[in-house]
mmCIF file of C-alpha atoms and ligand atoms in Angstrom:
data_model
loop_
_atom_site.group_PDB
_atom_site.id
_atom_site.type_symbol
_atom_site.label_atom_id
_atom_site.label_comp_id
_atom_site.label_asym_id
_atom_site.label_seq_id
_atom_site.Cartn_x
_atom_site.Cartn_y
_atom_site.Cartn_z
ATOM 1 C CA UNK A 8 16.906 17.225 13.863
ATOM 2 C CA UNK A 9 16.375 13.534 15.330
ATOM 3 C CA UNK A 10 18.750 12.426 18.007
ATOM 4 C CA UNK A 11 19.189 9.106 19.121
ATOM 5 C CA UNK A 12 21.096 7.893 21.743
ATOM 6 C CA UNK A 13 24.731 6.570 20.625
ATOM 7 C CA UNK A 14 24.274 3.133 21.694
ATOM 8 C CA UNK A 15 20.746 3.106 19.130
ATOM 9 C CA UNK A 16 23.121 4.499 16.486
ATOM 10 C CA UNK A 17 26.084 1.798 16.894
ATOM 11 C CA UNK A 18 23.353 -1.088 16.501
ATOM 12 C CA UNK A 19 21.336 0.500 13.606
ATOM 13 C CA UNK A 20 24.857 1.146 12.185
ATOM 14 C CA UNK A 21 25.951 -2.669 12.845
ATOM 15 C CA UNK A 22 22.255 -3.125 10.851
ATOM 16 C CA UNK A 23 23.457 -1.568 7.623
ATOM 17 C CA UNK A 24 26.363 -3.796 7.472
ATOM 18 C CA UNK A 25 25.342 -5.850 4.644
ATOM 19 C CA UNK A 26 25.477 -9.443 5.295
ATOM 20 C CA UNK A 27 25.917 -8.347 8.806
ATOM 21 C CA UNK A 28 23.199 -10.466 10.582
ATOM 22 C CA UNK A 29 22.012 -8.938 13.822
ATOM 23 C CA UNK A 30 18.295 -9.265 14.755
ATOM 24 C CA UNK A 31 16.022 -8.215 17.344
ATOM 25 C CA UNK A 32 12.540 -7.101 17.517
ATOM 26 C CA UNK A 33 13.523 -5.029 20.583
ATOM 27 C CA UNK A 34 16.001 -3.014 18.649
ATOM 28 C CA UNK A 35 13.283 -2.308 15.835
ATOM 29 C CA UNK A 36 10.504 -1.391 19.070
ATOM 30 C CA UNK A 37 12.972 0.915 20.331
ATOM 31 C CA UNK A 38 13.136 2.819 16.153
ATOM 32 C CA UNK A 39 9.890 2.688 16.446
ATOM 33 C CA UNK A 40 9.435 4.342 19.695
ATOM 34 C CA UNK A 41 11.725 7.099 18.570
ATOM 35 C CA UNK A 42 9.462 7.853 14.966
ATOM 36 C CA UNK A 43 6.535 8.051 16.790
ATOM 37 C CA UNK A 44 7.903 10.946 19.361
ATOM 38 C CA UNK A 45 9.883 12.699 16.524
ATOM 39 C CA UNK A 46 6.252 13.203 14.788
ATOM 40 C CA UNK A 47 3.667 13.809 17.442
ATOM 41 C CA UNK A 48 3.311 17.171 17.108
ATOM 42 C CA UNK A 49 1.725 16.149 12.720
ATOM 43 C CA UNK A 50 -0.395 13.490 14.232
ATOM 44 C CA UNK A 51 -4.042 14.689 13.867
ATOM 45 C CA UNK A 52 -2.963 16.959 11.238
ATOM 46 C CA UNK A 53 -4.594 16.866 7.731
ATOM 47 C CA UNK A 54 -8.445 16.437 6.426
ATOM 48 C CA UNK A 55 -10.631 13.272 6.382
ATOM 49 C CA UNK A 56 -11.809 11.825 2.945
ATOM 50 C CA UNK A 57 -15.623 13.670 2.495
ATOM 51 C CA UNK A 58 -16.292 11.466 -0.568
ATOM 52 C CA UNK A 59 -16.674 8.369 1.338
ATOM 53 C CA UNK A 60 -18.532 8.784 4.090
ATOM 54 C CA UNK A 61 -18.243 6.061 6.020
ATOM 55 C CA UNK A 62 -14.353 7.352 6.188
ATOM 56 C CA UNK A 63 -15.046 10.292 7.713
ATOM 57 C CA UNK A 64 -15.855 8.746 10.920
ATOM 58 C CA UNK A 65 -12.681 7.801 12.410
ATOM 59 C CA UNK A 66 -10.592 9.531 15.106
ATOM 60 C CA UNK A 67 -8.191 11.789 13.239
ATOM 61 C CA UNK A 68 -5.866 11.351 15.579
ATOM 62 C CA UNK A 69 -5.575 7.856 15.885
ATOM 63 C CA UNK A 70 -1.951 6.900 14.605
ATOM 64 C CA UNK A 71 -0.157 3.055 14.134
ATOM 65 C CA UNK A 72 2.690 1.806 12.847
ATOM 66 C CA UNK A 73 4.126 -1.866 12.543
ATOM 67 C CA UNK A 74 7.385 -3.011 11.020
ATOM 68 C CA UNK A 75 7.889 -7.014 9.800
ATOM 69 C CA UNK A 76 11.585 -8.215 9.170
ATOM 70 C CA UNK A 77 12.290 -10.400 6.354
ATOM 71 C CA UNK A 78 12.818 -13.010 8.843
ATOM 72 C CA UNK A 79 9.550 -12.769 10.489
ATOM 73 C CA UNK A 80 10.351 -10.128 13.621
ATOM 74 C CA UNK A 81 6.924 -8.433 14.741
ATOM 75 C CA UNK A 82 7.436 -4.744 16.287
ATOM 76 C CA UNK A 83 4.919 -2.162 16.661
ATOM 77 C CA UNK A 84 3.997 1.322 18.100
ATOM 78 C CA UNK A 85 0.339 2.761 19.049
ATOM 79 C CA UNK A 86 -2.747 1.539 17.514
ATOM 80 C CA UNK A 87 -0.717 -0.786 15.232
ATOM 81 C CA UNK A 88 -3.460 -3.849 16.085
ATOM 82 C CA UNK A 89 -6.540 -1.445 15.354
ATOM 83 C CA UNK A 90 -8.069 -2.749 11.709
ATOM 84 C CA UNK A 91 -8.483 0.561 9.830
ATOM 85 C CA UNK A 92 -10.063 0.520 5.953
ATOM 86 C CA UNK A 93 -6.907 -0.619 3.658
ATOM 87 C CA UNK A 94 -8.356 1.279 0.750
ATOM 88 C CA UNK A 95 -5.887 1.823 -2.198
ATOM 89 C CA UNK A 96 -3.254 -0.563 -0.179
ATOM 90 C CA UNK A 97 -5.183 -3.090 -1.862
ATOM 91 C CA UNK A 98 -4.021 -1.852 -5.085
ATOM 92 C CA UNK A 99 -0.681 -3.449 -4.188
ATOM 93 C CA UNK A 100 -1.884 -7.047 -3.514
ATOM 94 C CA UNK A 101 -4.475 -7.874 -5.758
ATOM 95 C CA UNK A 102 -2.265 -6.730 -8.802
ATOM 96 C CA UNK A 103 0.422 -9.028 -7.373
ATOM 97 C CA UNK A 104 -2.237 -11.988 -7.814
ATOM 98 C CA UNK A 105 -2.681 -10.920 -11.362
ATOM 99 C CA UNK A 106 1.292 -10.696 -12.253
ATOM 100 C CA UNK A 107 1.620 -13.882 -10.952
ATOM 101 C CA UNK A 108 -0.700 -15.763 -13.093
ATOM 102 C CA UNK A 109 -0.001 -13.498 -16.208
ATOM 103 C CA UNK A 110 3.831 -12.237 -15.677
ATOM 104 C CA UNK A 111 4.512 -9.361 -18.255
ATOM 105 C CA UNK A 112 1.448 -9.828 -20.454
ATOM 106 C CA UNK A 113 -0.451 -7.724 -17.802
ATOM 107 C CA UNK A 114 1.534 -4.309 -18.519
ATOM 108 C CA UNK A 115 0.143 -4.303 -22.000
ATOM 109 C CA UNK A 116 -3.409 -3.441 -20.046
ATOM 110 C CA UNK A 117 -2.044 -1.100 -17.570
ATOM 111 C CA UNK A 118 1.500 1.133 -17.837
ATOM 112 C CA UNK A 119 4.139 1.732 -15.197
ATOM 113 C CA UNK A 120 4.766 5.206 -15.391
ATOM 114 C CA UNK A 121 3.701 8.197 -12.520
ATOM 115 C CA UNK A 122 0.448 9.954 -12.962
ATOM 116 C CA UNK A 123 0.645 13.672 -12.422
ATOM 117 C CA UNK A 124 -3.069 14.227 -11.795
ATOM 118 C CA UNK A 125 -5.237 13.227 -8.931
ATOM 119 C CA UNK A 126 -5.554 8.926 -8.177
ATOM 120 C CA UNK A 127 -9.200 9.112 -9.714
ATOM 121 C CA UNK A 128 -8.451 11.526 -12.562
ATOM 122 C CA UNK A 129 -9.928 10.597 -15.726
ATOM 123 C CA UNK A 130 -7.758 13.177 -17.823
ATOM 124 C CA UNK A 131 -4.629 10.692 -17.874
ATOM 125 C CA UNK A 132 -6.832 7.427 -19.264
ATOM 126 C CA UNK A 133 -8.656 9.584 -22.176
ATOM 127 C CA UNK A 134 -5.214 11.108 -23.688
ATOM 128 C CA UNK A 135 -4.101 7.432 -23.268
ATOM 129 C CA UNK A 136 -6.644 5.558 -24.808
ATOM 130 C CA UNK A 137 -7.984 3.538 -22.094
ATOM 131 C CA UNK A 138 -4.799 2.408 -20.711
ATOM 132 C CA UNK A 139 -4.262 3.351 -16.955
ATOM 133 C CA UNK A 140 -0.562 4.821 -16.301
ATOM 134 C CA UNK A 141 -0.333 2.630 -13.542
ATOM 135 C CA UNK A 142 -1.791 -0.035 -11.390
ATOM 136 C CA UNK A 143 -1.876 1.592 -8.149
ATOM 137 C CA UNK A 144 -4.344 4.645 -9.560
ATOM 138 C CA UNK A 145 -8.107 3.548 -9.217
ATOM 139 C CA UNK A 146 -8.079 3.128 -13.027
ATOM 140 C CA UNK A 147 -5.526 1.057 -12.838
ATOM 141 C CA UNK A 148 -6.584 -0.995 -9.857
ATOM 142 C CA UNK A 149 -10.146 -1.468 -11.926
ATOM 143 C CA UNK A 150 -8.122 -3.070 -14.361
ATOM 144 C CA UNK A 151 -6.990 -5.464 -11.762
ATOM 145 C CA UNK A 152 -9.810 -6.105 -10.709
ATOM 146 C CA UNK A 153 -11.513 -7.475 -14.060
ATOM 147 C CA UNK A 154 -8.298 -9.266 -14.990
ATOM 148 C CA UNK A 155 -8.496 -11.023 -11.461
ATOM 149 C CA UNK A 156 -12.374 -11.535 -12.031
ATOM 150 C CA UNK A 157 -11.758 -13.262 -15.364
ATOM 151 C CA UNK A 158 -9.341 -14.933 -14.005
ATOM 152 C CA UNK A 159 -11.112 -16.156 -10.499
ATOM 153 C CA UNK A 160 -14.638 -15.173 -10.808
ATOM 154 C CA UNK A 161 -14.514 -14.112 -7.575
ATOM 155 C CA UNK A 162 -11.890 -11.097 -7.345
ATOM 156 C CA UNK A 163 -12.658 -9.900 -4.047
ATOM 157 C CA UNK A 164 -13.128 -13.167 -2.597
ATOM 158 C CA UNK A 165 -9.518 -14.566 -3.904
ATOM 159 C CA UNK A 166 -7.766 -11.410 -2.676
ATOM 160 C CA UNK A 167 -9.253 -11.725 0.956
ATOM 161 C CA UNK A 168 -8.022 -15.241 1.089
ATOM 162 C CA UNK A 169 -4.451 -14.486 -0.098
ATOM 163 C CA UNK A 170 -4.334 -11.864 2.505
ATOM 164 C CA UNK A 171 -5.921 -13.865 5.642
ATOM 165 C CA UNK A 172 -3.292 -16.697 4.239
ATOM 166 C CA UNK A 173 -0.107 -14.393 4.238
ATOM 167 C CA UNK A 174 -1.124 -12.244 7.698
ATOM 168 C CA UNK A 175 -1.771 -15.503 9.245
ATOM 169 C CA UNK A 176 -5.615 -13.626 10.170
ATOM 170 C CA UNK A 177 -8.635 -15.709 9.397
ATOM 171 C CA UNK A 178 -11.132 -13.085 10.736
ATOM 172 C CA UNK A 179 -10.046 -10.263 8.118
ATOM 173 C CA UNK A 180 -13.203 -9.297 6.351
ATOM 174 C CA UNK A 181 -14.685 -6.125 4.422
ATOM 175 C CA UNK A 182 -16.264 -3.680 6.197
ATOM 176 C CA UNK A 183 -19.478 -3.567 4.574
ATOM 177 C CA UNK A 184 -20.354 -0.199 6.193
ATOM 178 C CA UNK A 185 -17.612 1.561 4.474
ATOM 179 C CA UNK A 186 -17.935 -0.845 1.290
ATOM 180 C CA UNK A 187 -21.600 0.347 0.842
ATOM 181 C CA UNK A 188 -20.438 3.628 1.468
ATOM 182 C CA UNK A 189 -18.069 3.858 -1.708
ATOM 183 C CA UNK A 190 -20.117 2.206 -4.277
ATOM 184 C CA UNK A 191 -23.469 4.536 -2.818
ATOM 185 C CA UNK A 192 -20.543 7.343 -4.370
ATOM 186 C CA UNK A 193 -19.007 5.617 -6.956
ATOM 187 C CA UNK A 194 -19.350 7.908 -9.568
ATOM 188 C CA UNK A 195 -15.366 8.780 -10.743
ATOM 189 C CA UNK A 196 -14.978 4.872 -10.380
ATOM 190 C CA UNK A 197 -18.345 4.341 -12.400
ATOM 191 C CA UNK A 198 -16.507 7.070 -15.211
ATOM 192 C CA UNK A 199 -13.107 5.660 -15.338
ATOM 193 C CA UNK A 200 -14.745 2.094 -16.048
ATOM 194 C CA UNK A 201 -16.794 3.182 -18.596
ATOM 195 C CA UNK A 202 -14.186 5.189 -20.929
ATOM 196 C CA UNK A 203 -11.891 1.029 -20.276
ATOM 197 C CA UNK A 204 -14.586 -0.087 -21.425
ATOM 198 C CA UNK A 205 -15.259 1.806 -24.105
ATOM 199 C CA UNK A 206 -11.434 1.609 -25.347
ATOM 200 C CA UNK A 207 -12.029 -2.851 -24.668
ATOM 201 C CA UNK A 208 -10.231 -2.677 -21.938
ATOM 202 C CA UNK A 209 -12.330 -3.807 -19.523
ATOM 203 C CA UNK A 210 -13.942 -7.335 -19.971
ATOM 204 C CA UNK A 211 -16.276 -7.510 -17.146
ATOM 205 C CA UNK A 212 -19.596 -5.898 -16.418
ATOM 206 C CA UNK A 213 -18.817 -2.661 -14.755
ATOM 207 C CA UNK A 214 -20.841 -2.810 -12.328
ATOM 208 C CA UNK A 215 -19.195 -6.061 -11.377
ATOM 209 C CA UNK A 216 -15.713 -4.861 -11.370
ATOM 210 C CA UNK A 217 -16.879 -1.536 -9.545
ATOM 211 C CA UNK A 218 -18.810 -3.780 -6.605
ATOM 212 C CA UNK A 219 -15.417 -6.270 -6.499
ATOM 213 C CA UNK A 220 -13.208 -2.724 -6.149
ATOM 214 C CA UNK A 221 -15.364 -1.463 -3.647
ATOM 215 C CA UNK A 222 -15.617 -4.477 -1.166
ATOM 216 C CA UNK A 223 -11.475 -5.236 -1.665
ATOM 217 C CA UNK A 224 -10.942 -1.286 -1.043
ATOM 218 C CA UNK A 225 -13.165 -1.871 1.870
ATOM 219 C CA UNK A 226 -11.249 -4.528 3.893
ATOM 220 C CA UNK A 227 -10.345 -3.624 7.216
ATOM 221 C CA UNK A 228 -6.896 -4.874 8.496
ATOM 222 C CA UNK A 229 -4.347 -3.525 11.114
ATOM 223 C CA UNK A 230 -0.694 -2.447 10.522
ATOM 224 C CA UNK A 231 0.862 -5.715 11.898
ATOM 225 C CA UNK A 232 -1.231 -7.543 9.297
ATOM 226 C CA UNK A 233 -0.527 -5.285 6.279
ATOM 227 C CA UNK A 234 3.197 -5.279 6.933
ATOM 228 C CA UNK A 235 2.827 -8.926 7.308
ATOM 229 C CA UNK A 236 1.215 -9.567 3.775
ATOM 230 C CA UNK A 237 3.026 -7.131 1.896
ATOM 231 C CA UNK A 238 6.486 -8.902 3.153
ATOM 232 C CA UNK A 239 6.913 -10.946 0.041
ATOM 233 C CA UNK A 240 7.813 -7.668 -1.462
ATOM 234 C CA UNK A 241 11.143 -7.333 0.377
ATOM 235 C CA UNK A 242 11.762 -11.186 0.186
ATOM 236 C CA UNK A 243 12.505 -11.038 -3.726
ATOM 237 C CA UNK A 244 8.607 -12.694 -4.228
ATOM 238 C CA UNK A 245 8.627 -15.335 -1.641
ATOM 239 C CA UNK A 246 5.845 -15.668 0.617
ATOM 240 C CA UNK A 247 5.606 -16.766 4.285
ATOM 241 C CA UNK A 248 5.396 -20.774 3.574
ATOM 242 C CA UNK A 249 8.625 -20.158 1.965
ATOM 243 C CA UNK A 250 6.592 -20.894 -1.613
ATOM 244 C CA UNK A 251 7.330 -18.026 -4.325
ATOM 245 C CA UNK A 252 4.168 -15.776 -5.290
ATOM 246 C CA UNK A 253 6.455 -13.757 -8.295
ATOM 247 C CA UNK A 254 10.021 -14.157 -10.023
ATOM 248 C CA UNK A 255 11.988 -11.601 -7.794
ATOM 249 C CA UNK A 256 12.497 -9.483 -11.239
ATOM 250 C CA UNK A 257 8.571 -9.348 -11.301
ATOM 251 C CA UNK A 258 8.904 -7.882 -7.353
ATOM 252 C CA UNK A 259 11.655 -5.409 -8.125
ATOM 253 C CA UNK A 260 9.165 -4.110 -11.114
ATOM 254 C CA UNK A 261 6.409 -4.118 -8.995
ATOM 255 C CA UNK A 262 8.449 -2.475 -5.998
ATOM 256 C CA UNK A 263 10.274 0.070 -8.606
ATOM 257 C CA UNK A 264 6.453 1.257 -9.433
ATOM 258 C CA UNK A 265 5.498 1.344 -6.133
ATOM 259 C CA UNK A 266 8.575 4.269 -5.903
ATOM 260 C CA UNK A 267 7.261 6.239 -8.643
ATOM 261 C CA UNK A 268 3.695 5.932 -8.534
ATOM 262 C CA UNK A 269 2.530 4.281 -5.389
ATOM 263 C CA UNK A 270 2.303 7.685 -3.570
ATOM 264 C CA UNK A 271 0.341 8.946 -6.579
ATOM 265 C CA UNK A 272 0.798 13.202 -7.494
ATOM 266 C CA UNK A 273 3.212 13.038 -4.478
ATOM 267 C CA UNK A 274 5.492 10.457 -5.448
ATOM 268 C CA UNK A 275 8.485 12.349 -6.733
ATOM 269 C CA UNK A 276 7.420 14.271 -3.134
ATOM 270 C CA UNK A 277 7.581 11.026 -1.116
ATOM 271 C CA UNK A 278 10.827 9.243 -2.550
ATOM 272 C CA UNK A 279 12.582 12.047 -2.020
ATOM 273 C CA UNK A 280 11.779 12.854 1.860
ATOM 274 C CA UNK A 281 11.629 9.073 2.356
ATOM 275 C CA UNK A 282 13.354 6.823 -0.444
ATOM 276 C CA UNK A 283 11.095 3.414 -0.236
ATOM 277 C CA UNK A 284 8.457 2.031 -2.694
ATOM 278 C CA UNK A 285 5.113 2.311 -0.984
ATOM 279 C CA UNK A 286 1.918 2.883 -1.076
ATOM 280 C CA UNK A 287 -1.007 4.876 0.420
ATOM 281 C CA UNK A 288 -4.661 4.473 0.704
ATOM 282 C CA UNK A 289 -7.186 6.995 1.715
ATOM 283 C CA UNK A 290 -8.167 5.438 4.406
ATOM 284 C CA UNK A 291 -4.847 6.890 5.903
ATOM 285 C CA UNK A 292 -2.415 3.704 5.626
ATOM 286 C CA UNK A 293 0.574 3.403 3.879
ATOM 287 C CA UNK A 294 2.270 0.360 3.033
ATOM 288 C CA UNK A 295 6.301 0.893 2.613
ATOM 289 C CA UNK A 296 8.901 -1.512 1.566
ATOM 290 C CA UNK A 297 12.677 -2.166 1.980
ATOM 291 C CA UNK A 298 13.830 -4.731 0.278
ATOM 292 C CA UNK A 299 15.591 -7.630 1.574
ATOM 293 C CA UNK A 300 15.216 -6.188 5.236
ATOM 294 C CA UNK A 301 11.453 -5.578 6.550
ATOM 295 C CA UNK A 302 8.123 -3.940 5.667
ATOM 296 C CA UNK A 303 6.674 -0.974 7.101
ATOM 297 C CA UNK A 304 2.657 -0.122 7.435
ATOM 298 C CA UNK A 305 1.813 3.108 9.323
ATOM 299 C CA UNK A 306 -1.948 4.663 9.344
ATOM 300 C CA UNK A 307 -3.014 7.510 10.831
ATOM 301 C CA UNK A 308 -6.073 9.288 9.114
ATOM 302 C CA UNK A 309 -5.493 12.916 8.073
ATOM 303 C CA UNK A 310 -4.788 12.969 4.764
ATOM 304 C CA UNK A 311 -3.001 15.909 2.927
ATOM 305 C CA UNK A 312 -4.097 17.119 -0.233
ATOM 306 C CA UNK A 313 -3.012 13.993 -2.449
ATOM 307 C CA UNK A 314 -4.861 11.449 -0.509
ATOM 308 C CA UNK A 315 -1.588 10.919 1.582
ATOM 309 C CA UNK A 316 -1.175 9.737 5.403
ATOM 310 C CA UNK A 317 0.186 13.123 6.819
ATOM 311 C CA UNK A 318 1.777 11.043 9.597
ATOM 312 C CA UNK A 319 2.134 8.934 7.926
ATOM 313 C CA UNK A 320 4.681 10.347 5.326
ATOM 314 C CA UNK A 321 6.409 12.176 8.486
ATOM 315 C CA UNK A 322 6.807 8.632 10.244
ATOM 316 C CA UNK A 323 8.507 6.933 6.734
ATOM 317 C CA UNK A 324 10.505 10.142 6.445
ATOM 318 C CA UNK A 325 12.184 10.211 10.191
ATOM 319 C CA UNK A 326 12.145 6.386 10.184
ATOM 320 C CA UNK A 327 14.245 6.555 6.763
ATOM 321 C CA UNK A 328 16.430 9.449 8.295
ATOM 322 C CA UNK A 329 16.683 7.726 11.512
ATOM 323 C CA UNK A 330 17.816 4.208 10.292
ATOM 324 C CA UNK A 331 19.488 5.119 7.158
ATOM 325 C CA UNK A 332 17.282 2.117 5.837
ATOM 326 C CA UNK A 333 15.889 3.847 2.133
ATOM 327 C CA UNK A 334 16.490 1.965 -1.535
ATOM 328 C CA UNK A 335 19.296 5.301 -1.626
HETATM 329 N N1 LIG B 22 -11.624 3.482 -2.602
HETATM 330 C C1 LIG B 22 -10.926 4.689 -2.932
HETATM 331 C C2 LIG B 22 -11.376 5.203 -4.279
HETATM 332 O O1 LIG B 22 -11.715 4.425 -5.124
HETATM 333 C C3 LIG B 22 -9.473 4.393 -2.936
HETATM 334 C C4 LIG B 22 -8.642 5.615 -3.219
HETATM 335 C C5 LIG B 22 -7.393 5.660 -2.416
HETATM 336 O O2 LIG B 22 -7.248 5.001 -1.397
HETATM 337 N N2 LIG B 22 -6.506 6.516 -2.813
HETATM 338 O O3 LIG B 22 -11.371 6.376 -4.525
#
C-alpha cells in the first residue's frame, strides 16, 4: 500500500480540482520521489531484448523517469537525462506527422483496434489482408513510415527534426550502433513488409522503409526529452510554439489508441493497473499521457514478456494510484 504524507495528499488533492490551478515542479519532484521508492525493489527485474543486440548491452538496472506539465514544468527522478534507444516510442510521433498531413484518410491503411499477438506478429496482418490493426505494432509503424517517406522523402530525417524542434534538443541523433544492429536482424520487419506489400499497401521499396524504421527506432533520447515531445498529446494537439500539430479530435483518437493498443498484448493489462494512453518501446521506455495535465516518460530496461518496461509499468501504476491522475 503507498503512503504519503498528509500534507502530499492535500496538494495532489487541491491538483484534481478541475480548473483548480496550482503549479509547482517541486510538488511533482516530490510524486516523483515517492514512485521511485514505492518500486525499487522491480527495478532490475525482467529480461533484455536478445534480438537486437546492440540492446542487450545496457545496465538492467538503470531506471528514469521525467514528468512535463501542460504548462511547461520540468521534474525528474534518476537517470531521467541519460539518452536510452526510444525504439517503438517512435511509433507515437512519426504517425502523428502522418495524421497531420493526411487527417482520417490514413486509418484506411492502418486500423485502430488492439492486437492480441506479439508487436511483430505477422498472424494479425495475413487474416487482415495487409492492413496493420494498429499503428503502434511494427506493421503498423512500417506503414508510417512509407506514408511519411512518400510524403517527405526523407522519413527518418523529418521525424528527427520534429523531435529536436519540440524537446528543444538539437544534438538528438540515431544511434547508429543499435540502428545497424536491428536492420543486421531485420527479418520479422523484412516479413511484415513484404506480405504490405504484397496486399499494395506499401508504396516504397522495402528495403527503404525497413532502413527509415530502423534508424527512427534507433534514436537515442532521455526521459525529459520524450515527455517533452510527446506533450502535444495532453495539450489537445498544440505544440510548444503554441502552433497546432493535429485537430484535438485527431489527439483524443490518437491518445484513445494509445490506451488500447499502445502497450501492445498487455494493453487491456496496462489500462487497467494504470489508466493512461501510452506507449512502450523495447528499448525499455514508455511514453504515458494525461491529458490536459502533463506527460510522463519512464525507462528502465527489463522488459517482461510483452516487450514492456517492468518498472516501468510499476512506476505508471503507483504514480496513477498515488496521484489519482488516470483518464478513469
Ligand atoms: N525496433 C523494434 C522492432 O522493430 C521495436 C519494437 C518495440 O520497441 N516494441 O522490433
Amino acid at each position: 500500500m503507498l503512503r504519503i504524507p498528509l500534507v502530499l495528499e492535500l496538494i495532489v488533492n487541491a491538483f484534481a480540482v478541475p480548473g483548480l490551478q496550482i503549479s509547482s515542479s517541486v510538488v511533482y519532484q516530490d510524486i516523483l520521489e515517492k514512485v521511485h521508492a514505492e518500486i525499487a525493489p522491480v527495478i532490475g527485474k525482467g529480461s533484455l531484448p536478445g534480438y537486437i543486440p546492440a540492446l542487450a548491452e545496457v545496465d538492467p538496472a538503470s531506471f528514469g523517469i521525467a514528468l512535463v506539465s501542460v504548462t511547461g514544468e520540468v521534474a525528474g527522478v534518476g537517470e531521467w537525462l541519460r539518452p536510452f534507444s526510444v525504439q517503438s516510442l517512435s511509433k507515437v510521433f512519426a504517425f502523428s506527422l502522418v495524421l497531420a498531413s493526411d487527417g482520417a484518410a490514413i486509418w484506411h491503411r492502418v486500423g485502430h483496434e488492439p492486437s492480441v499477438h506479439r508487436f511483430d506478429s505477422v498472424i494479425d496482418l495475413e487474416l487482415d489482408r495487409g492492413i496493420p490493426r494498429n499503428p503502434l505494432v511494427n506493421a503498423g509503424a512500417l506503414v508510417t513510415v512509407d506514408r511519411l517517406l512518400s510524403l517527405t522523402g526523407d522519413a527518418q530525417g523529418e521525424l528527427l527534426e520534429f523531435l529536436r524542434e519540440e524537446c528543444g534538443n538539437p544534438y538528438l541523433e540515431v544511434d547508429e550502433v543499435v540502428a545497424k544492429s536491428e536492420l543486421d536482424g531485420a527479418h520479422r520487419n523484412a516479413a511484415l513488409a513484404h506480405l504490405m506489400a504484397e496486399f499494395g499497401n506499401l508504396h516504397n521499396p522495402v528495403a527503404e522503409v525497413l532502413a527509415h524504421y530502423s534508424r527512427q527506432c534507433a534514436i537515442a533520447m532521455s526521459c525529459r526529452d520524450v515527455a517533452l515531445a510527446a506533450r502535444f498529446l495532453a495539450r489537445r494537439g498544440v505544440l510548444a510554439d503554441g502552433t497546432r500539430l493535429l485537430p484535438a479530435g485527431d489527439t483524443k483518437r490518437l491518445n484513445a489508441t494509445m490506451l488500447v493498443a499502445g502497450m501492445y498484448d498487455r494493453a487491456g493489462e496496462v489500462a487497467y493497473r494504470v489508466g493512461l494512453p501510452a506507449k512502450s518501446g523495447v528499448g525499455g521506455g514508455i511514453v504515458a499521457v494525461v491529458p490536459n495535465r502533463c506527460t510522463l516518460c519512464v525507462w528502465s530496461p527489463g522488459l517482461d514478456e510483452h516487450g514492456n518496461s517492468v518498472a516501468g509499468v510499476a512506476a505508471l501504476d503507483a504514480f496513477t494510484t498515488l496521484t489519482g491522475w488516470s483518464v478513469f
